[in-house]
Amino acid sequence: MLAIARFAWLLLLLSGCATVIQDPDQSSTPSSATATNNQRTQAADAGSTPSKPRAKGKSSAPLPADGSLPTIEISAPHPAPKAIDLTSESEELFQRMRNGFSMPDINNDLVLYHQQWYMNRPDYLRRMVERSTLYMHFIVEELEKRGMPMELALLPMVESAYNPMAYSRAKASGLWQFIPSTGKRYKLDQSWWKDERRDIVASTTAALDYLQSIYEMHGDWHLALASYNWGEGAVGRAIEKNRMLGLPTDYLSLTMPEETKNYVPKLQALKNIFSSPLLVADLHLPKIPNRPYFGTVTRSGNIDVKLAARLAEMPVKDFVALNPSHNRPVIKSDTPLVIPADKMDTFVSNLEAQESSNKPLSSWQAYTVRPGDKLEKIAPRFGMTVANLKEANGIKGRIKVNPGLTLLVAGQNGGEPLSMDALPEQPRLPEASTAPVAATRTHIVRKGETLLSIARHYTINAAELKRINRLRSNNIAVGTRLALTPERTVVAKSGAKPGKEKGTNSPQASTRTPPKVTRYTVRRGDTLHSIAKHFKVSTDDLQRWNRVSARALKPGQTLTIQLARNP
């Protein structure tokens, strides 16, 4: 047994895996592993084969006389380096976003062009980031909950420059630029009271639902983004066309309009910039804290916008920036109020004090116009002036109010004088005209009106209105009479007679060739938006010409399209 123990002890020493613990009164010696390595090195230097190593120090001492085994200490292995925890909370929101970037990168000349464009405009980038500080944390949270790519938090920069009041020529509105029909499809209320396409919470939920659905349709985020911009039906047809030709069907291989071709490269360019902390610092972009900016409170009754801002102890303008969906100075009951997180306790406390004192939360109420009603009769009935009633309801000029129209009137305690300047642009009621619009189809320009506002009012494409009247610019003088129908083209300055064109001696108005009409058969996957995009017309015109809704669109259906109305 003693011989076996000695043999095992020698094996351990020779293998370099053990160190003999010395007595306290003996000097320390190198481990057997170190001694072995030194001997091997010396032998190699001398050009000879290393001799069998011998342990030094205590290792060469004889075994204890009592035959007991020596004490052996096994070396602990070096600890492995710790892995980086990507789930740990970051103090800065951009770093949290970088951890969640997961879309495949693309790299082409368009990406480089847009990246350089953004970097050459640091002030523009800074303004976008400053606006996004109110909303981006909420969007990042929602993306994380759904497991969606964090690049989508940058998409409102491409769509609206993070401006919730952005409004496009295609009538798209809000951070995510929903057109009316898509907004309705995703249950975004667009009513007299509010437009939820501008609502931060509701529009973000709808946008992520839409993006998720088109991603599941294509299985590719770049194609999903192209569909978001161009329409899923149009992208589907482009994919099928490439497939029939034996061509690749990825985003970069499709034939697309210029806007869609540049859409993903813009997002990629922004991703490249925000992926680099050094570049963000060099551009002096503001940092966004990784914490919620706002919370929501839902009231069971109406509340005035001005009062809500006062209860939160913040300017009306700042309150509206978080609650931009409201068309009226009153927030309807059961509508979530968005309040800054650091003012939530203040708002709740002041609200409770307001309610406990039995003070009303709104000084306004809705009134439905009855047969025979006129503004001059309605206003005194509620203790208001006609001017105050018009201001509250966005009415300009003298008009006849029709039965069934909803008006905002003073409540029992009387409506306080309003300043509408801090509120979003209100949906206007029809404006007065010197002649019945239905009879003459002309409009006289008034102070403050623009070509775009007139076109919106009469649901006419602005380019068509400009073409009908042969205008070379968008500038129009007050008093100009504009023709609203393509059958007659009349351009006259203030005081000129109707029916005489500028630059012609003919007393008769010139006639135009009727607009070119084409027919289109709806295919599977088509939407009103994708068809309108294809023919370069507005979705609203398409619906008006065919009296069709987005839900009623079916494959095989024939649509009439007036090409000349939207050149």
GROMACS .gro file of N, CA and C in nm, residues 270-408:
model
  417
  270LEU      N    1  -3.029   5.639  -4.130
  270LEU     CA    2  -3.050   5.682  -3.991
  270LEU      C    3  -2.999   5.576  -3.894
  271LYS      N    4  -3.021   5.450  -3.926
  271LYS     CA    5  -2.971   5.342  -3.841
  271LYS      C    6  -2.818   5.348  -3.831
  272ASN      N    7  -2.751   5.370  -3.945
  272ASN     CA    8  -2.605   5.379  -3.944
  272ASN      C    9  -2.556   5.492  -3.853
  273ILE      N   10  -2.627   5.603  -3.857
  273ILE     CA   11  -2.587   5.718  -3.775
  273ILE      C   12  -2.607   5.689  -3.627
  274PHE      N   13  -2.727   5.640  -3.591
  274PHE     CA   14  -2.757   5.619  -3.450
  274PHE      C   15  -2.691   5.493  -3.394
  275SER      N   16  -2.635   5.409  -3.481
  275SER     CA   17  -2.562   5.292  -3.433
  275SER      C   18  -2.426   5.328  -3.376
  276SER      N   19  -2.377   5.446  -3.408
  276SER     CA   20  -2.244   5.488  -3.365
  276SER      C   21  -2.253   5.593  -3.254
  277PRO      N   22  -2.221   5.557  -3.129
  277PRO     CA   23  -2.222   5.657  -3.021
  277PRO      C   24  -2.128   5.774  -3.050
  278LEU      N   25  -2.013   5.746  -3.114
  278LEU     CA   26  -1.919   5.854  -3.144
  278LEU      C   27  -1.977   5.951  -3.245
  279LEU      N   28  -2.047   5.898  -3.346
  279LEU     CA   29  -2.108   5.984  -3.448
  279LEU      C   30  -2.221   6.067  -3.387
  280VAL      N   31  -2.301   6.005  -3.300
  280VAL     CA   32  -2.408   6.078  -3.232
  280VAL      C   33  -2.350   6.193  -3.149
  281ALA      N   34  -2.236   6.166  -3.082
  281ALA     CA   35  -2.172   6.270  -3.002
  281ALA      C   36  -2.113   6.380  -3.091
  282ASP      N   37  -2.051   6.341  -3.204
  282ASP     CA   38  -1.992   6.440  -3.294
  282ASP      C   39  -2.097   6.533  -3.353
  283LEU      N   40  -2.217   6.478  -3.377
  283LEU     CA   41  -2.325   6.559  -3.433
  283LEU      C   42  -2.401   6.638  -3.326
  284HIS      N   43  -2.360   6.619  -3.200
  284HIS     CA   44  -2.421   6.689  -3.086
  284HIS      C   45  -2.571   6.663  -3.077
  285LEU      N   46  -2.610   6.538  -3.101
  285LEU     CA   47  -2.751   6.502  -3.090
  285LEU      C   48  -2.787   6.484  -2.943
  286PRO      N   49  -2.902   6.534  -2.901
  286PRO     CA   50  -2.941   6.522  -2.759
  286PRO      C   51  -2.957   6.376  -2.718
  287LYS      N   52  -2.924   6.347  -2.595
  287LYS     CA   53  -2.946   6.213  -2.541
  287LYS      C   54  -3.088   6.204  -2.488
  288ILE      N   55  -3.148   6.086  -2.502
  288ILE     CA   56  -3.284   6.063  -2.453
  288ILE      C   57  -3.277   5.966  -2.336
  289PRO      N   58  -3.323   6.006  -2.218
  289PRO     CA   59  -3.319   5.914  -2.103
  289PRO      C   60  -3.404   5.790  -2.128
  290ASN      N   61  -3.356   5.680  -2.075
  290ASN     CA   62  -3.428   5.553  -2.091
  290ASN      C   63  -3.531   5.538  -1.978
  291ARG      N   64  -3.630   5.624  -1.982
  291ARG     CA   65  -3.739   5.617  -1.885
  291ARG      C   66  -3.865   5.676  -1.948
  292PRO      N   67  -3.982   5.635  -1.901
  292PRO     CA   68  -4.107   5.684  -1.962
  292PRO      C   69  -4.119   5.836  -1.952
  293TYR      N   70  -4.162   5.897  -2.063
  293TYR     CA   71  -4.182   6.041  -2.061
  293TYR      C   72  -4.323   6.077  -2.015
  294PHE      N   73  -4.420   5.989  -2.041
  294PHE     CA   74  -4.558   6.024  -2.007
  294PHE      C   75  -4.634   5.901  -1.957
  295GLY      N   76  -4.749   5.931  -1.896
  295GLY     CA   77  -4.847   5.830  -1.858
  295GLY      C   78  -4.983   5.876  -1.905
  296THR      N   79  -5.085   5.795  -1.883
  296THR     CA   80  -5.219   5.832  -1.928
  296THR      C   81  -5.319   5.827  -1.813
  297VAL      N   82  -5.418   5.914  -1.821
  297VAL     CA   83  -5.529   5.919  -1.725
  297VAL      C   84  -5.658   5.929  -1.806
  298THR      N   85  -5.758   5.849  -1.771
  298THR     CA   86  -5.885   5.850  -1.844
  298THR      C   87  -5.994   5.906  -1.755
  299ARG      N   88  -6.065   6.008  -1.809
  299ARG     CA   89  -6.173   6.072  -1.736
  299ARG      C   90  -6.307   6.024  -1.789
  300SER      N   91  -6.406   6.016  -1.700
  300SER     CA   92  -6.539   5.972  -1.742
  300SER      C   93  -6.624   6.087  -1.795
  301GLY      N   94  -6.576   6.209  -1.783
  301GLY     CA   95  -6.651   6.325  -1.832
  301GLY      C   96  -6.565   6.412  -1.923
  302ASN      N   97  -6.630   6.505  -1.992
  302ASN     CA   98  -6.557   6.599  -2.077
  302ASN      C   99  -6.468   6.690  -1.993
  303ILE      N  100  -6.357   6.734  -2.052
  303ILE     CA  101  -6.269   6.828  -1.983
  303ILE      C  102  -6.209   6.923  -2.085
  304ASP      N  103  -6.203   7.051  -2.050
  304ASP     CA  104  -6.146   7.150  -2.140
  304ASP      C  105  -5.996   7.130  -2.155
  305VAL      N  106  -5.946   7.153  -2.275
  305VAL     CA  107  -5.802   7.141  -2.300
  305VAL      C  108  -5.725   7.239  -2.211
  306LYS      N  109  -5.773   7.362  -2.205
  306LYS     CA  110  -5.703   7.463  -2.125
  306LYS      C  111  -5.702   7.427  -1.977
  307LEU      N  112  -5.814   7.372  -1.928
  307LEU     CA  113  -5.820   7.333  -1.787
  307LEU      C  114  -5.727   7.216  -1.760
  308ALA      N  115  -5.725   7.118  -1.848
  308ALA     CA  116  -5.637   7.002  -1.830
  308ALA      C  117  -5.492   7.046  -1.824
  309ALA      N  118  -5.453   7.140  -1.911
  309ALA     CA  119  -5.316   7.191  -1.909
  309ALA      C  120  -5.288   7.264  -1.778
  310ARG      N  121  -5.387   7.339  -1.730
  310ARG     CA  122  -5.369   7.413  -1.606
  310ARG      C  123  -5.356   7.317  -1.486
  311LEU      N  124  -5.435   7.210  -1.486
  311LEU     CA  125  -5.425   7.112  -1.377
  311LEU      C  126  -5.290   7.041  -1.378
  312ALA      N  127  -5.233   7.024  -1.496
  312ALA     CA  128  -5.101   6.962  -1.506
  312ALA      C  129  -4.989   7.063  -1.485
  313GLU      N  130  -5.027   7.190  -1.470
  313GLU     CA  131  -4.932   7.299  -1.449
  313GLU      C  132  -4.829   7.306  -1.561
  314MET      N  133  -4.881   7.308  -1.684
  314MET     CA  134  -4.795   7.315  -1.801
  314MET      C  135  -4.861   7.404  -1.905
  315PRO      N  136  -4.784   7.465  -1.996
  315PRO     CA  137  -4.842   7.549  -2.101
  315PRO      C  138  -4.935   7.467  -2.191
  316VAL      N  139  -5.038   7.533  -2.245
  316VAL     CA  140  -5.133   7.466  -2.333
  316VAL      C  141  -5.061   7.406  -2.454
  317LYS      N  142  -4.963   7.479  -2.506
  317LYS     CA  143  -4.889   7.431  -2.623
  317LYS      C  144  -4.819   7.299  -2.594
  318ASP      N  145  -4.758   7.287  -2.476
  318ASP     CA  146  -4.688   7.163  -2.440
  318ASP      C  147  -4.788   7.050  -2.417
  319PHE      N  148  -4.904   7.083  -2.361
  319PHE     CA  149  -5.006   6.980  -2.339
  319PHE      C  150  -5.058   6.927  -2.472
  320VAL      N  151  -5.080   7.018  -2.568
  320VAL     CA  152  -5.130   6.978  -2.699
  320VAL      C  153  -5.027   6.893  -2.772
  321ALA      N  154  -4.896   6.916  -2.749
  321ALA     CA  155  -4.792   6.836  -2.813
  321ALA      C  156  -4.803   6.689  -2.773
  322LEU      N  157  -4.854   6.662  -2.654
  322LEU     CA  158  -4.874   6.525  -2.608
  322LEU      C  159  -5.015   6.475  -2.639
  323ASN      N  160  -5.105   6.567  -2.667
  323ASN     CA  161  -5.245   6.531  -2.695
  323ASN      C  162  -5.289   6.599  -2.825
  324PRO      N  163  -5.224   6.567  -2.937
  324PRO     CA  164  -5.247   6.643  -3.060
  324PRO      C  165  -5.368   6.598  -3.141
  325SER      N  166  -5.441   6.498  -3.094
  325SER     CA  167  -5.548   6.442  -3.176
  325SER      C  168  -5.680   6.519  -3.166
  326HIS      N  169  -5.692   6.609  -3.070
  326HIS     CA  170  -5.821   6.672  -3.042
  326HIS      C  171  -5.850   6.788  -3.137
  327ASN      N  172  -5.967   6.782  -3.201
  327ASN     CA  173  -6.007   6.885  -3.295
  327ASN      C  174  -6.079   7.001  -3.228
  328ARG      N  175  -6.122   6.981  -3.107
  328ARG     CA  176  -6.201   7.082  -3.035
  328ARG      C  177  -6.129   7.123  -2.906
  329PRO      N  178  -6.166   7.237  -2.849
  329PRO     CA  179  -6.105   7.279  -2.723
  329PRO      C  180  -6.155   7.197  -2.604
  330VAL      N  181  -6.235   7.095  -2.632
  330VAL     CA  182  -6.286   7.006  -2.527
  330VAL      C  183  -6.242   6.863  -2.560
  331ILE      N  184  -6.195   6.793  -2.458
  331ILE     CA  185  -6.158   6.652  -2.474
  331ILE      C  186  -6.277   6.568  -2.430
  332LYS      N  187  -6.323   6.485  -2.521
  332LYS     CA  188  -6.442   6.406  -2.496
  332LYS      C  189  -6.420   6.305  -2.385
  333SER      N  190  -6.526   6.267  -2.315
  333SER     CA  191  -6.518   6.172  -2.205
  333SER      C  192  -6.462   6.038  -2.251
  334ASP      N  193  -6.400   5.966  -2.156
  334ASP     CA  194  -6.342   5.834  -2.180
  334ASP      C  195  -6.229   5.836  -2.283
  335THR      N  196  -6.169   5.952  -2.302
  335THR     CA  197  -6.051   5.964  -2.388
  335THR      C  198  -5.927   5.973  -2.300
  336PRO      N  199  -5.828   5.886  -2.320
  336PRO     CA  200  -5.707   5.894  -2.236
  336PRO      C  201  -5.636   6.028  -2.252
  337LEU      N  202  -5.601   6.089  -2.139
  337LEU     CA  203  -5.521   6.212  -2.140
  337LEU      C  204  -5.376   6.173  -2.120
  338VAL      N  205  -5.288   6.227  -2.204
  338VAL     CA  206  -5.145   6.198  -2.194
  338VAL      C  207  -5.080   6.308  -2.112
  339ILE      N  208  -5.021   6.268  -1.999
  339ILE     CA  209  -4.964   6.363  -1.903
  339ILE      C  210  -4.817   6.329  -1.882
  340PRO      N  211  -4.726   6.428  -1.877
  340PRO     CA  212  -4.585   6.398  -1.848
  340PRO      C  213  -4.572   6.321  -1.717
  341ALA      N  214  -4.483   6.224  -1.713
  341ALA     CA  215  -4.467   6.138  -1.595
  341ALA      C  216  -4.434   6.218  -1.471
  342ASP      N  217  -4.352   6.323  -1.486
  342ASP     CA  218  -4.312   6.402  -1.369
  342ASP      C  219  -4.422   6.499  -1.325
  343LYS      N  220  -4.532   6.507  -1.399
  343LYS     CA  221  -4.643   6.593  -1.360
  343LYS      C  222  -4.770   6.515  -1.329
  344MET      N  223  -4.759   6.383  -1.331
  344MET     CA  224  -4.876   6.299  -1.310
  344MET      C  225  -4.936   6.320  -1.171
  345ASP      N  226  -4.854   6.317  -1.068
  345ASP     CA  227  -4.904   6.336  -0.931
  345ASP      C  228  -4.967   6.474  -0.915
  346THR      N  229  -4.904   6.574  -0.975
  346THR     CA  230  -4.958   6.710  -0.968
  346THR      C  231  -5.095   6.717  -1.034
  347PHE      N  232  -5.107   6.656  -1.152
  347PHE     CA  233  -5.234   6.658  -1.224
  347PHE      C  234  -5.344   6.588  -1.145
  348VAL      N  235  -5.316   6.470  -1.092
  348VAL     CA  236  -5.417   6.394  -1.018
  348VAL      C  237  -5.459   6.471  -0.893
  349SER      N  238  -5.363   6.530  -0.823
  349SER     CA  239  -5.394   6.606  -0.702
  349SER      C  240  -5.481   6.728  -0.734
  350ASN      N  241  -5.445   6.802  -0.838
  350ASN     CA  242  -5.523   6.920  -0.876
  350ASN      C  243  -5.660   6.881  -0.929
  351LEU      N  244  -5.668   6.769  -0.999
  351LEU     CA  245  -5.796   6.722  -1.050
  351LEU      C  246  -5.890   6.686  -0.935
  352GLU      N  247  -5.838   6.618  -0.835
  352GLU     CA  248  -5.920   6.583  -0.718
  352GLU      C  249  -5.969   6.708  -0.647
  353ALA      N  250  -5.882   6.808  -0.636
  353ALA     CA  251  -5.921   6.934  -0.572
  353ALA      C  252  -6.030   7.004  -0.653
  354GLN      N  253  -6.018   7.001  -0.785
  354GLN     CA  254  -6.118   7.062  -0.872
  354GLN      C  255  -6.253   6.994  -0.856
  355GLU      N  256  -6.252   6.862  -0.852
  355GLU     CA  257  -6.377   6.786  -0.840
  355GLU      C  258  -6.439   6.801  -0.702
  356SER      N  259  -6.355   6.804  -0.598
  356SER     CA  260  -6.409   6.816  -0.461
  356SER      C  261  -6.473   6.952  -0.436
  357SER      N  262  -6.431   7.052  -0.514
  357SER     CA  263  -6.490   7.186  -0.499
  357SER      C  264  -6.613   7.205  -0.587
  358ASN      N  265  -6.654   7.095  -0.654
  358ASN     CA  266  -6.772   7.096  -0.741
  358ASN      C  267  -6.760   7.195  -0.857
  359LYS      N  268  -6.638   7.224  -0.897
  359LYS     CA  269  -6.618   7.310  -1.013
  359LYS      C  270  -6.627   7.225  -1.140
  360PRO      N  271  -6.689   7.277  -1.244
  360PRO     CA  272  -6.702   7.197  -1.368
  360PRO      C  273  -6.568   7.177  -1.435
  361LEU      N  274  -6.554   7.064  -1.504
  361LEU     CA  275  -6.431   7.035  -1.578
  361LEU      C  276  -6.440   7.087  -1.722
  362SER      N  277  -6.561   7.118  -1.767
  362SER     CA  278  -6.576   7.172  -1.901
  362SER      C  279  -6.682   7.280  -1.901
  363SER      N  280  -6.654   7.388  -1.971
  363SER     CA  281  -6.750   7.497  -1.981
  363SER      C  282  -6.822   7.493  -2.116
  364TRP      N  283  -6.812   7.377  -2.184
  364TRP     CA  284  -6.873   7.363  -2.315
  364TRP      C  285  -6.957   7.236  -2.324
  365GLN      N  286  -7.048   7.237  -2.421
  365GLN     CA  287  -7.130   7.119  -2.447
  365GLN      C  288  -7.159   7.112  -2.597
  366ALA      N  289  -7.197   6.993  -2.643
  366ALA     CA  290  -7.228   6.975  -2.786
  366ALA      C  291  -7.376   7.005  -2.810
  367TYR      N  292  -7.404   7.066  -2.923
  367TYR     CA  293  -7.541   7.097  -2.961
  367TYR      C  294  -7.562   7.055  -3.106
  368THR      N  295  -7.673   6.984  -3.133
  368THR     CA  296  -7.707   6.939  -3.267
  368THR      C  297  -7.806   7.037  -3.329
  369VAL      N  298  -7.770   7.092  -3.443
  369VAL     CA  299  -7.853   7.193  -3.510
  369VAL      C  300  -7.988   7.132  -3.551
  370ARG      N  301  -8.095   7.207  -3.525
  370ARG     CA  302  -8.231   7.164  -3.558
  370ARG      C  303  -8.283   7.241  -3.680
  371PRO      N  304  -8.387   7.191  -3.743
  371PRO     CA  305  -8.445   7.264  -3.857
  371PRO      C  306  -8.484   7.406  -3.818
  372GLY      N  307  -8.449   7.503  -3.900
  372GLY     CA  308  -8.484   7.642  -3.873
  372GLY      C  309  -8.381   7.717  -3.791
  373ASP      N  310  -8.278   7.646  -3.737
  373ASP     CA  311  -8.175   7.711  -3.656
  373ASP      C  312  -8.083   7.798  -3.742
  374LYS      N  313  -8.041   7.909  -3.685
  374LYS     CA  314  -7.939   7.994  -3.745
  374LYS      C  315  -7.839   8.031  -3.636
  375LEU      N  316  -7.716   8.063  -3.676
  375LEU     CA  317  -7.614   8.099  -3.577
  375LEU      C  318  -7.659   8.217  -3.492
  376GLU      N  319  -7.728   8.312  -3.556
  376GLU     CA  320  -7.773   8.432  -3.484
  376GLU      C  321  -7.875   8.398  -3.376
  377LYS      N  322  -7.945   8.284  -3.391
  377LYS     CA  323  -8.042   8.242  -3.290
  377LYS      C  324  -7.979   8.148  -3.187
  378ILE      N  325  -7.885   8.065  -3.232
  378ILE     CA  326  -7.823   7.968  -3.142
  378ILE      C  327  -7.735   8.037  -3.039
  379ALA      N  328  -7.653   8.135  -3.082
  379ALA     CA  329  -7.556   8.199  -2.993
  379ALA      C  330  -7.620   8.260  -2.869
  380PRO      N  331  -7.723   8.347  -2.881
  380PRO     CA  332  -7.781   8.407  -2.759
  380PRO      C  333  -7.853   8.304  -2.670
  381ARG      N  334  -7.898   8.195  -2.730
  381ARG     CA  335  -7.966   8.091  -2.652
  381ARG      C  336  -7.872   8.033  -2.546
  382PHE      N  337  -7.740   8.036  -2.574
  382PHE     CA  338  -7.641   7.981  -2.480
  382PHE      C  339  -7.552   8.090  -2.422
  383GLY      N  340  -7.601   8.214  -2.429
  383GLY     CA  341  -7.527   8.325  -2.369
  383GLY      C  342  -7.396   8.356  -2.439
  384MET      N  343  -7.391   8.334  -2.571
  384MET     CA  344  -7.268   8.354  -2.647
  384MET      C  345  -7.288   8.461  -2.753
  385THR      N  346  -7.176   8.517  -2.799
  385THR     CA  347  -7.181   8.603  -2.916
  385THR      C  348  -7.163   8.513  -3.039
  386VAL      N  349  -7.209   8.564  -3.152
  386VAL     CA  350  -7.193   8.488  -3.276
  386VAL      C  351  -7.045   8.467  -3.306
  387ALA      N  352  -6.963   8.570  -3.279
  387ALA     CA  353  -6.819   8.560  -3.306
  387ALA      C  354  -6.755   8.449  -3.222
  388ASN      N  355  -6.795   8.441  -3.094
  388ASN     CA  356  -6.742   8.338  -3.005
  388ASN      C  357  -6.785   8.199  -3.051
  389LEU      N  358  -6.910   8.188  -3.096
  389LEU     CA  359  -6.961   8.059  -3.144
  389LEU      C  360  -6.886   8.015  -3.270
  390LYS      N  361  -6.859   8.109  -3.359
  390LYS     CA  362  -6.785   8.076  -3.482
  390LYS      C  363  -6.642   8.034  -3.450
  391GLU      N  364  -6.578   8.106  -3.357
  391GLU     CA  365  -6.440   8.074  -3.322
  391GLU      C  366  -6.429   7.934  -3.263
  392ALA      N  367  -6.523   7.898  -3.176
  392ALA     CA  368  -6.519   7.766  -3.112
  392ALA      C  369  -6.540   7.653  -3.212
  393ASN      N  370  -6.607   7.684  -3.322
  393ASN     CA  371  -6.642   7.579  -3.418
  393ASN      C  372  -6.569   7.592  -3.551
  394GLY      N  373  -6.474   7.684  -3.558
  394GLY     CA  374  -6.395   7.696  -3.680
  394GLY      C  375  -6.475   7.743  -3.799
  395ILE      N  376  -6.571   7.833  -3.776
  395ILE     CA  377  -6.657   7.881  -3.884
  395ILE      C  378  -6.605   8.016  -3.933
  396LYS      N  379  -6.597   8.029  -4.066
  396LYS     CA  380  -6.558   8.156  -4.127
  396LYS      C  381  -6.669   8.203  -4.221
  397GLY      N  382  -6.694   8.331  -4.222
  397GLY     CA  383  -6.792   8.388  -4.315
  397GLY      C  384  -6.936   8.361  -4.271
  398ARG      N  385  -7.027   8.393  -4.360
  398ARG     CA  386  -7.170   8.374  -4.333
  398ARG      C  387  -7.214   8.247  -4.404
  399ILE      N  388  -7.261   8.152  -4.327
  399ILE     CA  389  -7.308   8.027  -4.387
  399ILE      C  390  -7.440   7.987  -4.324
  400LYS      N  391  -7.507   7.900  -4.395
  400LYS     CA  392  -7.631   7.842  -4.343
  400LYS      C  393  -7.596   7.707  -4.281
  401VAL      N  394  -7.626   7.692  -4.154
  401VAL     CA  395  -7.596   7.566  -4.086
  401VAL      C  396  -7.711   7.468  -4.110
  402ASN      N  397  -7.676   7.349  -4.149
  402ASN     CA  398  -7.776   7.249  -4.183
  402ASN      C  399  -7.817   7.167  -4.061
  403PRO      N  400  -7.941   7.121  -4.056
  403PRO     CA  401  -7.986   7.035  -3.946
  403PRO      C  402  -7.898   6.910  -3.936
  404GLY      N  403  -7.870   6.871  -3.812
  404GLY     CA  404  -7.787   6.754  -3.788
  404GLY      C  405  -7.642   6.788  -3.763
  405LEU      N  406  -7.601   6.912  -3.792
  405LEU     CA  407  -7.463   6.954  -3.770
  405LEU      C  408  -7.438   6.969  -3.620
  406THR      N  409  -7.320   6.926  -3.574
  406THR     CA  410  -7.284   6.938  -3.432
  406THR      C  411  -7.205   7.065  -3.409
  407LEU      N  412  -7.245   7.143  -3.311
  407LEU     CA  413  -7.174   7.265  -3.275
  407LEU      C  414  -7.132   7.258  -3.128
  408LEU      N  415  -7.023   7.326  -3.097
  408LEU     CA  416  -6.979   7.339  -2.959
  408LEU      C  417  -7.035   7.469  -2.905
   0.00000   0.00000   0.00000
